XYZ file of N, CA and C in Angstrom:
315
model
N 45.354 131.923 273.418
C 44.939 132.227 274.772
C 44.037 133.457 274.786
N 44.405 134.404 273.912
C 43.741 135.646 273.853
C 42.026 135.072 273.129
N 42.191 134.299 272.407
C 40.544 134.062 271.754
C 39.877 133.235 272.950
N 40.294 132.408 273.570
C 39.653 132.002 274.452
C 39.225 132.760 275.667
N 40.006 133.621 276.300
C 39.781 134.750 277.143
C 38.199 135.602 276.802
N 38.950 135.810 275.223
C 37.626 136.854 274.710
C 36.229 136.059 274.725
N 36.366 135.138 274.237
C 35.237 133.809 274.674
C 34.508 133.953 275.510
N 34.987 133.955 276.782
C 34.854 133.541 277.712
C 34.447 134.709 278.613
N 34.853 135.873 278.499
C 34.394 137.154 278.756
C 33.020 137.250 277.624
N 32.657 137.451 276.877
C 31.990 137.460 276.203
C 30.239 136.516 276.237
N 31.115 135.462 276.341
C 29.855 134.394 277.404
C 29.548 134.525 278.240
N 30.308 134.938 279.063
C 29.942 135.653 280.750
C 29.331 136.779 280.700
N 29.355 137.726 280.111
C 29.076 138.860 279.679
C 27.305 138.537 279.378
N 27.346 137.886 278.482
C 26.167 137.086 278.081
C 25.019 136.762 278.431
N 25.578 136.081 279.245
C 24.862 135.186 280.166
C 24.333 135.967 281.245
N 25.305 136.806 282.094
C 24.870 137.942 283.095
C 23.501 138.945 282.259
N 23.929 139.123 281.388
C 22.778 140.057 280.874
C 21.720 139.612 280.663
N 21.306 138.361 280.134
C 19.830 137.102 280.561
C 19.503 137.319 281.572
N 20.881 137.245 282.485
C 20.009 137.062 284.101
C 19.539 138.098 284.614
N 20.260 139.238 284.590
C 19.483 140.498 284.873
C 18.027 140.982 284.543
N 17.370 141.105 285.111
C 16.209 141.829 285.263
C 15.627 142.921 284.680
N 14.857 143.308 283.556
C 14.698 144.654 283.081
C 13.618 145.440 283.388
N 14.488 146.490 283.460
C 13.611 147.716 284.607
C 12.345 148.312 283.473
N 11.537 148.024 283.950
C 10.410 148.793 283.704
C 9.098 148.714 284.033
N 8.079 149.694 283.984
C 7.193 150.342 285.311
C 6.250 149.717 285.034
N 6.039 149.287 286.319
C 4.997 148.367 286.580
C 3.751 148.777 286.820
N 3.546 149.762 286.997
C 2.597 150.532 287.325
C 1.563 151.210 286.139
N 0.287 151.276 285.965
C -0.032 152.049 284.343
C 0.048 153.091 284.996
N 0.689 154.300 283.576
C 0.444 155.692 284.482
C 1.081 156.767 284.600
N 2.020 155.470 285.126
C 3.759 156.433 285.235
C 4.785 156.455 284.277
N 5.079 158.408 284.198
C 5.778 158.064 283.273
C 7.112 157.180 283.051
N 7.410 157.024 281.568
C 8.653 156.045 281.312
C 9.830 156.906 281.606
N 10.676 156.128 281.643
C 11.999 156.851 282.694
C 12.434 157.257 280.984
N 13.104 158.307 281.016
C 13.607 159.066 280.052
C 15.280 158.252 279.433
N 15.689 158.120 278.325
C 16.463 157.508 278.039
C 17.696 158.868 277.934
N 18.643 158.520 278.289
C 19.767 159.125 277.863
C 20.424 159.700 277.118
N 20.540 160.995 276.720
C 20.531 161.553 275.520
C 22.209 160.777 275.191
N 22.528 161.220 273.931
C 24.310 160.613 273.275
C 24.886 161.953 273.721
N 24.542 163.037 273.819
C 25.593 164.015 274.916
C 25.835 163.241 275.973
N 24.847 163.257 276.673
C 24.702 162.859 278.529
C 25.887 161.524 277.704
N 25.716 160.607 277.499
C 26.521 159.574 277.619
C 27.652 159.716 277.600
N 27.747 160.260 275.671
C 29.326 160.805 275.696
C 30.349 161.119 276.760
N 29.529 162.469 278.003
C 30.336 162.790 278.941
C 30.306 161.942 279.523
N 28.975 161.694 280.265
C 29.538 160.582 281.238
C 31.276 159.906 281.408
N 30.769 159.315 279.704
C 32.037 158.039 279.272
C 33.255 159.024 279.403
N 33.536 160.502 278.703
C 34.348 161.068 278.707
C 34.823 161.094 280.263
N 33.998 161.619 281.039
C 34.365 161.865 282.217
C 35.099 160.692 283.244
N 33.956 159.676 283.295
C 35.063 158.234 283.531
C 36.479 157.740 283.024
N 36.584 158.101 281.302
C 37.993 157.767 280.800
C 38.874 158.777 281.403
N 38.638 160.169 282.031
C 39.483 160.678 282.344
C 39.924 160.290 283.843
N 39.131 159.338 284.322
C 39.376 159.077 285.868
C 40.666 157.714 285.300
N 39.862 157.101 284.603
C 41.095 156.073 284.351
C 41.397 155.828 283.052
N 42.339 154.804 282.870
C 42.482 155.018 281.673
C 42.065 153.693 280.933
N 41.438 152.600 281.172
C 41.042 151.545 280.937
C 39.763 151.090 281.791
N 38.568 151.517 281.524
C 37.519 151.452 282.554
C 36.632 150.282 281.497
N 37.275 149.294 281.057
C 36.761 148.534 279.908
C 36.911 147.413 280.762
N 38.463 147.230 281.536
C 39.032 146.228 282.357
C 38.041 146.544 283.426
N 37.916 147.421 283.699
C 37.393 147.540 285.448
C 36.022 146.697 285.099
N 35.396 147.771 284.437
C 33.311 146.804 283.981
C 33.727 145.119 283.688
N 34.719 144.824 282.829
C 34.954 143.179 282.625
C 34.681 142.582 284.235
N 36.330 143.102 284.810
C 36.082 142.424 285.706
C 35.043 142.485 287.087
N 33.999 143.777 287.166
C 32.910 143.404 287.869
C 32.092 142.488 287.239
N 31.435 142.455 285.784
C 30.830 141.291 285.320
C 31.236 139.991 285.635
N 32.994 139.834 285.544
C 33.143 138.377 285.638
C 32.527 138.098 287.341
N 33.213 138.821 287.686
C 32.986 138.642 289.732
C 31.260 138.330 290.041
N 30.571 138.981 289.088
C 28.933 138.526 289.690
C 28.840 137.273 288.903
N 29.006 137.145 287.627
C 28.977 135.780 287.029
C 29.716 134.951 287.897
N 30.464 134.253 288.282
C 31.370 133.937 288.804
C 30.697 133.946 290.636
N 29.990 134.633 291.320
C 29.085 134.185 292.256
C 27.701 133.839 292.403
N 27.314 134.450 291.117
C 25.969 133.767 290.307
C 25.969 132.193 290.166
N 27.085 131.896 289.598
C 27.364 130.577 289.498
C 28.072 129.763 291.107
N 28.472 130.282 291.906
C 29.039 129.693 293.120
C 27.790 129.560 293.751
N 26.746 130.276 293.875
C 25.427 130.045 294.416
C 24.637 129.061 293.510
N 24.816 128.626 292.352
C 23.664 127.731 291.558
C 23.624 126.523 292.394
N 21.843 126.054 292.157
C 21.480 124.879 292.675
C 22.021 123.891 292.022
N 22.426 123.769 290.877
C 22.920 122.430 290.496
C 24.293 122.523 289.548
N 25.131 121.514 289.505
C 26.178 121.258 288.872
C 26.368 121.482 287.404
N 25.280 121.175 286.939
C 25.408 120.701 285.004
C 26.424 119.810 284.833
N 26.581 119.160 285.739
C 27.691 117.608 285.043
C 28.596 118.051 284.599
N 29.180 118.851 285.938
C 30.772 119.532 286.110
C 30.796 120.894 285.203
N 29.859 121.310 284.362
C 30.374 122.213 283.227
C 30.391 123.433 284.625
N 29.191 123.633 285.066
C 29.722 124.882 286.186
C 30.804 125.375 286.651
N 31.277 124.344 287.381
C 32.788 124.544 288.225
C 33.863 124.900 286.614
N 33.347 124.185 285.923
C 34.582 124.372 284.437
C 34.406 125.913 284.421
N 33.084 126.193 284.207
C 32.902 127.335 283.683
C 33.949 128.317 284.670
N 33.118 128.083 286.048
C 34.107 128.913 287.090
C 35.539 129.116 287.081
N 36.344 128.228 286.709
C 37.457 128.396 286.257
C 37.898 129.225 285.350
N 37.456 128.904 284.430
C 37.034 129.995 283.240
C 36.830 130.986 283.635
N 36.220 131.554 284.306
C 35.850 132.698 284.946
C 37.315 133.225 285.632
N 38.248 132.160 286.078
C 39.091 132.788 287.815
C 40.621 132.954 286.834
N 40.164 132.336 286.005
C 41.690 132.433 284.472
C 41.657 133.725 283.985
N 40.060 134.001 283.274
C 39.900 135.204 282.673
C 40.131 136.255 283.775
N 39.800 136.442 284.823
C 40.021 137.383 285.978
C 41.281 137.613 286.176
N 42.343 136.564 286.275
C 43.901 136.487 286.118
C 44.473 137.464 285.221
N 43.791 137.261 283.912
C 44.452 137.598 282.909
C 44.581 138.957 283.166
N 42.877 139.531 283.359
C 42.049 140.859 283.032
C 43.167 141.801 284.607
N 43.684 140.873 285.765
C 44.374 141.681 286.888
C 45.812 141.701 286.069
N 46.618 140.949 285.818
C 47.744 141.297 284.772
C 47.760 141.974 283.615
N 46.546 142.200 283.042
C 46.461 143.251 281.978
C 46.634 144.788 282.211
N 45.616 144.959 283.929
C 45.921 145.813 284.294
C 47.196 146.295 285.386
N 47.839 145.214 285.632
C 48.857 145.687 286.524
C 50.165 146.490 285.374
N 50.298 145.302 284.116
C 50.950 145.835 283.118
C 51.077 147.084 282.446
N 50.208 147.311 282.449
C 49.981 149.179 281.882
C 50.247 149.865 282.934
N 50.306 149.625 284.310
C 50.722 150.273 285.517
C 52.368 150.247 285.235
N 53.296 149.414 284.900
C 54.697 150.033 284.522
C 55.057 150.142 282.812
């Protein structure tokens, strides 16, 4: 159950990141947006893990939730695999809310 989960997060994961859009300037001219130094990140990340303690679950399950209406909005079926997929999607979401309720006791 656990390899299929990871699957399936992983494909979703995937797939969302195709669909997304990548930012960059359209314009000649302007400068390029500056990349993030590995300090700046580090904290960042540091600073978030100290808000919670599993912010791995939280990002999963916003990815699954846009995948998962990405796909409730598609124009066409794919000969049922969609709705499969969606499921897939509302299982893995199950899991990913009991994963985190569990570490809560």
């Amino acid at each position: 159950m656990t390899k299929k989960v990871t699957s399936i997060l992983v494909a979703s994961a995937f797939a969302l990141a195709l669909s997304l859009p990548v930012a960059t300037s359209a314009e000649p001219g302007l400068p390029a947006a500056k990349a993030p130094t590995a300090k700046a990140l580090t904290t960042a990340a540091q600073d978030r893990d100290d808000r919670e303690r599993h912010p791995e679950i939280r990002d999963a399950i916003g990815l699954l939730n846009r995948a998962q209406d990405r796909l409730n909005h598609a124009a066409h079926d794919f000969h049922g695999h969609r709705v499969k997929a969606m499921q897939h999607i509302s299982e893995a979401l199950e899991e990913l809310h009991k994963a985190q309720a569990s570490d809560r006791h």
